[in-house]
Amino acid sequence: MLHVVSVSGGKDSTATYCRAIERGVPFRAVAADTGNEHPATYEAVNRLHEKTGGPPVEWVKANFADRIAGKRRFIERNWAAHGVPEDLVARALAVLHPTGNPFLDLCLWKGRFPSRKAQFCTFELKVQPIDRHVTRPMLATGETVISWQGVRAAESIVRRGLPPLQRLNAHEDLPGRLFVYRPLLRVASVEEVFAIARRHGVEPNPLYGWGLSRVGCFPCINCTKGELALVDRVFPEQIDRLEEWEGLVSEASKRGYAGFFALVNDPVMLAEFNMISVEAGQPAHHVSHTDFIKRFGVRRMVEWAKTDRGGRQYSLLARDIGTACNEWGLCG
Ligand code: SF4
C-alpha cells in the first residue's frame, strides 16, 4: 500500500502531513506549483520536512507547451477564416509562446482567466499534474494508493456528507486501486488544525497572520475584497504582475481583452461594461485591451476592494463557499 499526501502550504494540508507522520506510515508528499503563490507559501512547503522530520515535498508543475503549440496551429488555420481581424490574429500569434509559468501559460492557452463559473485552474494546475506525475505512476505498479486529503466536515454542508475513506474509480485503465483518505474530517476547529502542526514545530503560514482565510493562489480568483486589498498591501508586486498578465492574455484572446477577475464581482463595473457593449451593438470589440485593463482590470478591482461598495458575489460569502481547490483539499 502506498500513501501520498497533497500539500499546499495551508493549515489543513500541513496538519494532514503531520497526521501521516504520527500514524508512522511511509508516505510521499506532493505539491502543485501554480506559478501564482506567495513566496511565503513556497518557503512553508519547502521547509516542512526540516521542521517535522517527514519526507521532503515533491513539486509538480503543469506544462502547456504542447497545447499552446496546438492553439497556434488552430489560430493560423481558423481565426482569419472566421472573420477575426488580422491584427488580433497577428497579436495572438506573437504572444502565444510558453513562458514556463503554469498559471500564465494556462491562461494564454485558454485566451482567458478562470472564473467561478469556469474554474478550470484547479483541474489543470493541481489535480491533473499530481495525477499525471504521482498518482498514475503509483497505480501503474499495481499497488493500492491512499491519497490523503486535508478536508474537514465542519467547513461546509457538502463536506459533512463525505466518508473518511472513499474508493475512486477514475483510473480503471490501471491495475492499482485508488482511495481518498480524509484524516481531518472530524477535526472541528481551525485551532485544532493549527495545534496538530504545532506539535511538530510548524507555525502557521504567515499569510494567515496577515488576514488570509485560505492559502492557495495569491490571489485566488475567488478571493474576498478584503483579501485582494491585503494582496495589494503586502505584495504589491503581485498586482503589477497580474496587470502584466492581463496584457499578455488579452493579446492571446479572440475577444481582444481579458481581466484576472470576473466583472460580476462589482455591479458598478459590470454595468459600465454592459453599457459599452450596448453602445457597440455587440461584445465590446471597440475597447482596446489597454483601455479594458485600465477600466476593468485587476488594478481597478483593487481600488474597488478598498471601498465598502458591495459586490454581488464573493465579498461577503467567500468563507462559506468552497472553491474547487478546497473541495479537493488542495488549498487550506
Ligand atoms: S487557489 Fe484559486 S486561482 Fe488557484 S487554482 Fe485554486 S481556485 Fe484557481
mmCIF file of C-alpha atoms and ligand atoms in Angstrom:
data_model
loop_
_atom_site.group_PDB
_atom_site.id
_atom_site.type_symbol
_atom_site.label_atom_id
_atom_site.label_comp_id
_atom_site.label_asym_id
_atom_site.label_seq_id
_atom_site.Cartn_x
_atom_site.Cartn_y
_atom_site.Cartn_z
ATOM 1 C CA MET A 1 0.000 0.000 0.000
ATOM 2 C CA LEU A 2 1.374 3.415 -0.996
ATOM 3 C CA HIS A 3 0.453 6.694 0.696
ATOM 4 C CA VAL A 4 0.580 10.163 -0.826
ATOM 5 C CA VAL A 5 -0.247 13.451 0.912
ATOM 6 C CA SER A 6 -1.177 16.541 -1.106
ATOM 7 C CA VAL A 7 0.365 19.665 0.422
ATOM 8 C CA SER A 8 -0.450 23.302 -0.355
ATOM 9 C CA GLY A 9 1.332 25.252 2.384
ATOM 10 C CA GLY A 10 -2.062 25.849 4.059
ATOM 11 C CA LYS A 11 -3.171 24.756 7.525
ATOM 12 C CA ASP A 12 -5.275 21.713 6.605
ATOM 13 C CA SER A 13 -2.787 20.048 4.291
ATOM 14 C CA THR A 14 0.045 20.771 6.743
ATOM 15 C CA ALA A 15 -1.935 19.096 9.544
ATOM 16 C CA THR A 16 -2.658 16.167 7.215
ATOM 17 C CA TYR A 17 1.074 15.769 6.528
ATOM 18 C CA CYS A 18 1.696 15.817 10.298
ATOM 19 C CA ARG A 19 -1.039 13.220 10.864
ATOM 20 C CA ALA A 20 0.682 10.927 8.349
ATOM 21 C CA ILE A 21 3.903 11.268 10.360
ATOM 22 C CA GLU A 22 2.000 10.446 13.570
ATOM 23 C CA ARG A 23 0.493 7.318 12.005
ATOM 24 C CA GLY A 24 4.030 6.145 11.206
ATOM 25 C CA VAL A 25 3.254 5.181 7.617
ATOM 26 C CA PRO A 26 5.890 5.800 4.935
ATOM 27 C CA PHE A 27 4.458 8.375 2.533
ATOM 28 C CA ARG A 28 5.256 10.728 -0.328
ATOM 29 C CA ALA A 29 4.234 14.374 -0.118
ATOM 30 C CA VAL A 30 3.438 16.354 -3.233
ATOM 31 C CA ALA A 31 2.591 19.974 -4.029
ATOM 32 C CA ALA A 32 1.457 21.524 -7.303
ATOM 33 C CA ASP A 33 3.231 24.717 -8.290
ATOM 34 C CA THR A 34 0.658 27.000 -9.912
ATOM 35 C CA GLY A 35 3.184 29.792 -10.510
ATOM 36 C CA ASN A 36 0.808 32.107 -8.630
ATOM 37 C CA GLU A 37 1.728 31.537 -4.975
ATOM 38 C CA HIS A 38 3.186 33.884 -2.392
ATOM 39 C CA PRO A 39 6.916 33.310 -1.641
ATOM 40 C CA ALA A 40 5.959 32.503 1.987
ATOM 41 C CA THR A 41 3.963 29.531 0.715
ATOM 42 C CA TYR A 42 6.885 28.129 -1.284
ATOM 43 C CA GLU A 43 9.042 28.586 1.816
ATOM 44 C CA ALA A 44 6.478 26.864 4.085
ATOM 45 C CA VAL A 45 6.240 23.870 1.744
ATOM 46 C CA ASN A 46 9.987 23.603 1.154
ATOM 47 C CA ARG A 47 10.826 23.662 4.860
ATOM 48 C CA LEU A 48 8.112 21.307 6.097
ATOM 49 C CA HIS A 49 10.407 18.261 6.178
ATOM 50 C CA GLU A 50 13.158 20.141 8.030
ATOM 51 C CA LYS A 51 10.789 21.042 10.859
ATOM 52 C CA THR A 52 8.945 17.755 11.116
ATOM 53 C CA GLY A 53 11.417 15.078 10.041
ATOM 54 C CA GLY A 54 8.919 13.938 7.383
ATOM 55 C CA PRO A 55 9.674 13.464 3.686
ATOM 56 C CA PRO A 56 10.582 16.491 1.506
ATOM 57 C CA VAL A 57 7.638 17.706 -0.536
ATOM 58 C CA GLU A 58 7.959 16.957 -4.253
ATOM 59 C CA TRP A 59 6.779 19.757 -6.552
ATOM 60 C CA VAL A 60 4.909 19.009 -9.745
ATOM 61 C CA LYS A 61 4.042 21.535 -12.404
ATOM 62 C CA ALA A 62 1.692 21.594 -15.379
ATOM 63 C CA ASN A 63 3.256 22.112 -18.794
ATOM 64 C CA PHE A 64 1.171 23.716 -21.520
ATOM 65 C CA ALA A 65 3.800 23.850 -24.291
ATOM 66 C CA ASP A 66 2.029 21.271 -26.478
ATOM 67 C CA ARG A 67 -1.391 22.825 -26.035
ATOM 68 C CA ILE A 68 -0.076 26.310 -26.790
ATOM 69 C CA ALA A 69 1.563 24.944 -29.957
ATOM 70 C CA GLY A 70 -1.792 23.353 -30.905
ATOM 71 C CA LYS A 71 -3.580 26.641 -30.292
ATOM 72 C CA ARG A 72 -1.122 28.434 -32.587
ATOM 73 C CA ARG A 73 -1.906 25.941 -35.355
ATOM 74 C CA PHE A 74 -5.647 26.368 -34.731
ATOM 75 C CA ILE A 75 -5.407 30.158 -34.923
ATOM 76 C CA GLU A 76 -3.356 30.042 -38.136
ATOM 77 C CA ARG A 77 -5.955 27.777 -39.755
ATOM 78 C CA ASN A 78 -9.209 29.197 -38.391
ATOM 79 C CA TRP A 79 -9.308 32.665 -36.919
ATOM 80 C CA ALA A 80 -8.896 34.776 -40.066
ATOM 81 C CA ALA A 81 -11.174 32.368 -41.954
ATOM 82 C CA HIS A 82 -13.877 33.050 -39.341
ATOM 83 C CA GLY A 83 -13.620 36.812 -39.527
ATOM 84 C CA VAL A 84 -11.282 37.553 -36.629
ATOM 85 C CA PRO A 85 -9.487 40.815 -37.535
ATOM 86 C CA GLU A 86 -5.963 40.313 -38.873
ATOM 87 C CA ASP A 87 -4.365 42.465 -36.201
ATOM 88 C CA LEU A 88 -5.867 40.237 -33.465
ATOM 89 C CA VAL A 89 -4.577 37.128 -35.257
ATOM 90 C CA ALA A 90 -1.055 38.562 -35.575
ATOM 91 C CA ARG A 91 -1.084 39.733 -31.953
ATOM 92 C CA ALA A 92 -2.182 36.337 -30.644
ATOM 93 C CA LEU A 93 0.481 34.510 -32.642
ATOM 94 C CA ALA A 94 3.150 36.910 -31.400
ATOM 95 C CA VAL A 95 2.328 36.303 -27.729
ATOM 96 C CA LEU A 96 1.441 32.598 -27.798
ATOM 97 C CA HIS A 97 4.678 31.060 -26.574
ATOM 98 C CA PRO A 98 5.096 29.099 -23.339
ATOM 99 C CA THR A 99 6.590 31.162 -20.512
ATOM 100 C CA GLY A 100 7.127 28.271 -18.070
ATOM 101 C CA ASN A 101 4.722 29.823 -15.541
ATOM 102 C CA PRO A 102 1.823 27.326 -15.324
ATOM 103 C CA PHE A 103 -0.884 29.851 -14.392
ATOM 104 C CA LEU A 104 0.058 32.281 -17.138
ATOM 105 C CA ASP A 105 0.543 29.559 -19.755
ATOM 106 C CA LEU A 106 -2.865 28.059 -18.926
ATOM 107 C CA CYS A 107 -4.500 31.459 -19.438
ATOM 108 C CA LEU A 108 -2.554 32.122 -22.644
ATOM 109 C CA TRP A 109 -3.713 28.771 -23.982
ATOM 110 C CA LYS A 110 -7.340 29.397 -22.982
ATOM 111 C CA GLY A 111 -7.250 33.075 -24.017
ATOM 112 C CA ARG A 112 -8.893 33.980 -20.710
ATOM 113 C CA PHE A 113 -8.542 33.754 -16.953
ATOM 114 C CA PRO A 114 -10.503 31.190 -14.924
ATOM 115 C CA SER A 115 -13.612 32.325 -13.078
ATOM 116 C CA ARG A 116 -16.013 30.958 -10.504
ATOM 117 C CA LYS A 117 -18.209 29.623 -13.318
ATOM 118 C CA ALA A 118 -15.288 28.300 -15.375
ATOM 119 C CA GLN A 119 -12.860 27.190 -12.711
ATOM 120 C CA PHE A 120 -10.546 25.160 -14.919
ATOM 121 C CA CYS A 121 -7.492 26.244 -12.869
ATOM 122 C CA THR A 122 -7.924 23.627 -10.110
ATOM 123 C CA PHE A 123 -8.030 20.715 -12.507
ATOM 124 C CA GLU A 124 -5.368 21.952 -14.907
ATOM 125 C CA LEU A 125 -2.880 23.325 -12.362
ATOM 126 C CA LYS A 126 -3.306 20.976 -9.405
ATOM 127 C CA VAL A 127 -5.422 17.842 -9.911
ATOM 128 C CA GLN A 128 -4.078 16.866 -13.319
ATOM 129 C CA PRO A 129 -0.313 17.385 -12.677
ATOM 130 C CA ILE A 130 -0.480 15.463 -9.374
ATOM 131 C CA ASP A 131 -2.392 12.706 -11.126
ATOM 132 C CA ARG A 132 -0.023 12.519 -14.086
ATOM 133 C CA HIS A 133 3.278 12.765 -12.210
ATOM 134 C CA VAL A 134 2.458 10.936 -8.973
ATOM 135 C CA THR A 135 -0.855 9.062 -8.709
ATOM 136 C CA ARG A 136 -0.914 7.353 -12.100
ATOM 137 C CA PRO A 137 2.702 6.087 -11.915
ATOM 138 C CA MET A 138 1.965 4.699 -8.426
ATOM 139 C CA LEU A 139 -1.211 2.955 -9.635
ATOM 140 C CA ALA A 140 0.670 1.597 -12.639
ATOM 141 C CA THR A 141 2.747 -0.529 -10.242
ATOM 142 C CA GLY A 142 -0.447 -2.368 -9.279
ATOM 143 C CA GLU A 143 -0.345 -1.128 -5.690
ATOM 144 C CA THR A 144 -3.267 0.270 -3.731
ATOM 145 C CA VAL A 145 -2.748 4.020 -3.357
ATOM 146 C CA ILE A 146 -4.130 6.067 -0.467
ATOM 147 C CA SER A 147 -4.385 9.767 -1.262
ATOM 148 C CA TRP A 148 -4.589 11.807 1.962
ATOM 149 C CA GLN A 149 -6.697 14.959 1.721
ATOM 150 C CA GLY A 150 -6.998 17.714 4.336
ATOM 151 C CA VAL A 151 -10.732 18.467 4.296
ATOM 152 C CA ARG A 152 -12.951 18.936 7.359
ATOM 153 C CA ALA A 153 -16.653 18.209 7.704
ATOM 154 C CA ALA A 154 -17.131 21.414 9.721
ATOM 155 C CA GLU A 155 -16.212 23.519 6.704
ATOM 156 C CA SER A 156 -19.346 23.013 4.630
ATOM 157 C CA ILE A 157 -22.539 21.030 4.210
ATOM 158 C CA VAL A 158 -21.077 19.212 1.212
ATOM 159 C CA ARG A 159 -18.086 18.028 3.233
ATOM 160 C CA ARG A 160 -20.304 16.845 6.071
ATOM 161 C CA GLY A 161 -21.509 14.096 3.764
ATOM 162 C CA LEU A 162 -18.044 12.835 2.822
ATOM 163 C CA PRO A 163 -16.802 9.484 4.141
ATOM 164 C CA PRO A 164 -13.371 9.248 5.823
ATOM 165 C CA LEU A 165 -12.275 6.638 3.263
ATOM 166 C CA GLN A 166 -13.590 6.544 -0.293
ATOM 167 C CA ARG A 167 -12.753 4.389 -3.297
ATOM 168 C CA LEU A 168 -12.274 6.357 -6.529
ATOM 169 C CA ASN A 169 -12.889 4.643 -9.836
ATOM 170 C CA ALA A 170 -11.254 7.177 -12.130
ATOM 171 C CA HIS A 171 -8.287 5.006 -13.191
ATOM 172 C CA GLU A 172 -9.825 1.796 -14.459
ATOM 173 C CA ASP A 173 -7.110 1.506 -17.119
ATOM 174 C CA LEU A 174 -4.509 0.941 -14.377
ATOM 175 C CA PRO A 175 -4.027 -2.153 -12.203
ATOM 176 C CA GLY A 176 -3.842 -0.365 -8.827
ATOM 177 C CA ARG A 177 -6.777 0.808 -6.720
ATOM 178 C CA LEU A 178 -7.123 4.415 -5.515
ATOM 179 C CA PHE A 179 -8.686 5.532 -2.232
ATOM 180 C CA VAL A 180 -9.073 9.010 -0.778
ATOM 181 C CA TYR A 181 -8.447 9.197 2.967
ATOM 182 C CA ARG A 182 -9.594 12.274 4.920
ATOM 183 C CA PRO A 183 -7.911 12.145 8.344
ATOM 184 C CA LEU A 184 -9.124 15.617 9.401
ATOM 185 C CA LEU A 185 -12.774 15.023 8.606
ATOM 186 C CA ARG A 186 -13.846 15.002 12.265
ATOM 187 C CA VAL A 187 -11.465 17.765 13.372
ATOM 188 C CA ALA A 188 -13.887 20.509 14.294
ATOM 189 C CA SER A 189 -11.944 23.716 14.710
ATOM 190 C CA VAL A 190 -9.228 25.676 12.971
ATOM 191 C CA GLU A 191 -7.423 25.908 16.331
ATOM 192 C CA GLU A 192 -7.194 22.096 16.472
ATOM 193 C CA VAL A 193 -5.758 22.069 12.963
ATOM 194 C CA PHE A 194 -3.059 24.582 13.901
ATOM 195 C CA ALA A 195 -2.388 22.608 17.112
ATOM 196 C CA ILE A 196 -1.642 19.415 15.157
ATOM 197 C CA ALA A 197 1.019 21.288 13.132
ATOM 198 C CA ARG A 198 2.439 22.992 16.231
ATOM 199 C CA ARG A 199 3.041 19.576 17.833
ATOM 200 C CA HIS A 200 5.577 19.125 15.042
ATOM 201 C CA GLY A 201 7.161 22.561 15.357
ATOM 202 C CA VAL A 202 5.307 24.049 12.379
ATOM 203 C CA GLU A 203 3.969 27.572 12.794
ATOM 204 C CA PRO A 204 1.072 28.751 10.584
ATOM 205 C CA ASN A 205 1.895 30.159 7.173
ATOM 206 C CA PRO A 206 2.359 33.936 7.753
ATOM 207 C CA LEU A 207 -0.419 34.605 5.237
ATOM 208 C CA TYR A 208 -2.985 33.661 7.929
ATOM 209 C CA GLY A 209 -1.467 36.206 10.297
ATOM 210 C CA TRP A 210 -1.898 38.855 7.615
ATOM 211 C CA GLY A 211 -5.620 38.056 7.395
ATOM 212 C CA LEU A 212 -5.993 35.479 4.623
ATOM 213 C CA SER A 213 -8.593 32.771 5.279
ATOM 214 C CA ARG A 214 -7.061 30.279 2.820
ATOM 215 C CA VAL A 215 -3.636 29.655 1.401
ATOM 216 C CA GLY A 216 -3.599 28.926 -2.308
ATOM 217 C CA CYS A 217 -3.007 31.192 -5.252
ATOM 218 C CA PHE A 218 -2.123 34.701 -4.179
ATOM 219 C CA PRO A 219 -4.622 35.932 -5.044
ATOM 220 C CA CYS A 220 -7.143 33.216 -5.815
ATOM 221 C CA ILE A 221 -9.713 34.161 -8.457
ATOM 222 C CA ASN A 222 -12.331 33.652 -5.699
ATOM 223 C CA CYS A 223 -10.663 35.832 -3.080
ATOM 224 C CA THR A 224 -12.662 38.242 -0.959
ATOM 225 C CA LYS A 225 -12.487 42.013 -1.258
ATOM 226 C CA GLY A 226 -10.508 42.093 1.987
ATOM 227 C CA GLU A 227 -8.039 39.514 0.703
ATOM 228 C CA LEU A 228 -7.498 41.424 -2.527
ATOM 229 C CA ALA A 229 -6.814 44.621 -0.585
ATOM 230 C CA LEU A 230 -4.404 42.582 1.542
ATOM 231 C CA VAL A 231 -2.522 41.293 -1.514
ATOM 232 C CA ASP A 232 -2.077 44.876 -2.662
ATOM 233 C CA ARG A 233 -0.840 45.903 0.783
ATOM 234 C CA VAL A 234 1.652 43.099 1.494
ATOM 235 C CA PHE A 235 2.687 42.073 -2.010
ATOM 236 C CA PRO A 236 2.036 44.950 -4.435
ATOM 237 C CA GLU A 237 4.416 43.404 -6.986
ATOM 238 C CA GLN A 238 1.807 40.701 -7.454
ATOM 239 C CA ILE A 239 -0.743 43.251 -8.641
ATOM 240 C CA ASP A 240 1.853 44.597 -11.105
ATOM 241 C CA ARG A 241 2.422 41.057 -12.311
ATOM 242 C CA LEU A 242 -1.283 40.320 -12.715
ATOM 243 C CA GLU A 243 -1.687 43.523 -14.681
ATOM 244 C CA GLU A 244 1.142 42.430 -16.953
ATOM 245 C CA TRP A 245 -0.550 39.012 -17.316
ATOM 246 C CA GLU A 246 -3.822 40.733 -18.246
ATOM 247 C CA GLY A 247 -1.977 42.451 -21.110
ATOM 248 C CA LEU A 248 -0.474 39.184 -22.371
ATOM 249 C CA VAL A 249 -3.665 37.120 -22.038
ATOM 250 C CA SER A 250 -5.657 39.895 -23.714
ATOM 251 C CA GLU A 251 -3.333 39.618 -26.686
ATOM 252 C CA ALA A 252 -3.941 35.872 -26.873
ATOM 253 C CA SER A 253 -7.701 36.318 -26.595
ATOM 254 C CA LYS A 254 -10.101 36.187 -29.518
ATOM 255 C CA ARG A 255 -12.164 38.870 -27.783
ATOM 256 C CA GLY A 256 -9.072 41.041 -27.528
ATOM 257 C CA TYR A 257 -9.244 41.575 -23.755
ATOM 258 C CA ALA A 258 -9.143 39.542 -20.553
ATOM 259 C CA GLY A 259 -9.290 40.538 -16.876
ATOM 260 C CA PHE A 260 -7.986 38.483 -13.950
ATOM 261 C CA PHE A 261 -11.264 38.891 -12.020
ATOM 262 C CA ALA A 262 -14.751 38.380 -13.416
ATOM 263 C CA LEU A 263 -16.557 41.684 -13.821
ATOM 264 C CA VAL A 264 -19.592 40.316 -11.969
ATOM 265 C CA ASN A 265 -17.656 40.924 -8.745
ATOM 266 C CA ASP A 266 -18.667 44.576 -8.932
ATOM 267 C CA PRO A 267 -22.110 45.532 -10.261
ATOM 268 C CA VAL A 268 -20.967 49.086 -10.966
ATOM 269 C CA MET A 269 -18.148 47.934 -13.227
ATOM 270 C CA LEU A 270 -20.371 45.319 -14.856
ATOM 271 C CA ALA A 271 -22.985 47.954 -15.680
ATOM 272 C CA GLU A 272 -20.262 50.175 -17.124
ATOM 273 C CA PHE A 273 -19.016 47.321 -19.302
ATOM 274 C CA ASN A 274 -22.515 46.360 -20.439
ATOM 275 C CA MET A 275 -23.184 49.953 -21.463
ATOM 276 C CA ILE A 276 -20.151 49.828 -23.766
ATOM 277 C CA SER A 277 -21.449 46.576 -25.279
ATOM 278 C CA VAL A 278 -24.922 48.047 -25.798
ATOM 279 C CA GLU A 279 -23.441 51.105 -27.486
ATOM 280 C CA ALA A 280 -21.302 48.882 -29.719
ATOM 281 C CA GLY A 281 -24.249 46.602 -30.507
ATOM 282 C CA GLN A 282 -22.048 43.576 -29.749
ATOM 283 C CA PRO A 283 -19.447 42.476 -27.203
ATOM 284 C CA ALA A 284 -17.159 45.408 -26.590
ATOM 285 C CA HIS A 285 -14.851 44.871 -29.568
ATOM 286 C CA HIS A 286 -14.081 48.537 -29.903
ATOM 287 C CA VAL A 287 -12.483 48.657 -26.442
ATOM 288 C CA SER A 288 -8.749 48.265 -26.857
ATOM 289 C CA HIS A 289 -7.176 45.837 -24.434
ATOM 290 C CA THR A 290 -5.160 48.609 -22.799
ATOM 291 C CA ASP A 291 -8.372 50.561 -22.269
ATOM 292 C CA PHE A 292 -10.151 47.434 -20.974
ATOM 293 C CA ILE A 293 -7.395 46.712 -18.461
ATOM 294 C CA LYS A 294 -7.373 50.331 -17.310
ATOM 295 C CA ARG A 295 -11.143 50.407 -16.855
ATOM 296 C CA PHE A 296 -11.908 46.842 -15.732
ATOM 297 C CA GLY A 297 -8.601 45.144 -14.895
ATOM 298 C CA VAL A 298 -7.066 43.992 -11.625
ATOM 299 C CA ARG A 299 -5.911 47.452 -10.565
ATOM 300 C CA ARG A 300 -9.433 48.808 -10.818
ATOM 301 C CA MET A 301 -10.630 45.765 -8.799
ATOM 302 C CA VAL A 302 -8.047 46.617 -6.151
ATOM 303 C CA GLU A 303 -9.436 50.134 -5.919
ATOM 304 C CA TRP A 304 -12.933 48.681 -5.590
ATOM 305 C CA ALA A 305 -11.675 46.247 -2.916
ATOM 306 C CA LYS A 306 -10.610 49.193 -0.797
ATOM 307 C CA THR A 307 -14.141 50.635 -0.838
ATOM 308 C CA ASP A 308 -17.203 49.451 1.059
ATOM 309 C CA ARG A 309 -19.167 49.296 -2.180
ATOM 310 C CA GLY A 310 -20.997 45.957 -2.340
ATOM 311 C CA GLY A 311 -20.263 43.100 -4.674
ATOM 312 C CA ARG A 312 -22.815 40.637 -5.924
ATOM 313 C CA GLN A 313 -20.787 37.515 -5.425
ATOM 314 C CA TYR A 314 -17.993 36.714 -3.091
ATOM 315 C CA SER A 315 -17.096 39.559 -0.815
ATOM 316 C CA LEU A 316 -19.490 38.571 1.940
ATOM 317 C CA LEU A 317 -19.649 34.877 1.288
ATOM 318 C CA ALA A 318 -16.197 33.648 0.488
ATOM 319 C CA ARG A 319 -15.524 31.992 3.835
ATOM 320 C CA ASP A 320 -18.570 29.787 3.362
ATOM 321 C CA ILE A 321 -18.323 28.871 -0.284
ATOM 322 C CA GLY A 322 -15.940 26.171 -1.418
ATOM 323 C CA THR A 323 -13.550 26.679 -4.297
ATOM 324 C CA ALA A 324 -12.791 23.544 -6.240
ATOM 325 C CA CYS A 325 -9.310 23.707 -4.706
ATOM 326 C CA ASN A 326 -10.518 23.422 -1.140
ATOM 327 C CA GLU A 327 -13.074 20.752 -2.051
ATOM 328 C CA TRP A 328 -10.038 18.668 -3.121
ATOM 329 C CA GLY A 329 -8.025 19.672 -0.057
ATOM 330 C CA LEU A 330 -5.604 21.432 -2.411
ATOM 331 C CA CYS A 331 -5.586 24.723 -0.565
ATOM 332 C CA GLY A 332 -6.447 25.423 3.053
HETATM 333 S S1 SF4 B 1 -6.375 28.640 -5.481
HETATM 334 FE FE1 SF4 B 1 -7.990 29.707 -6.652
HETATM 335 S S2 SF4 B 1 -6.972 30.504 -8.519
HETATM 336 FE FE2 SF4 B 1 -5.604 28.958 -7.613
HETATM 337 S S3 SF4 B 1 -6.088 27.065 -8.671
HETATM 338 FE FE3 SF4 B 1 -7.375 27.124 -6.796
HETATM 339 S S4 SF4 B 1 -9.326 28.081 -7.402
HETATM 340 FE FE4 SF4 B 1 -7.810 28.503 -9.028
#
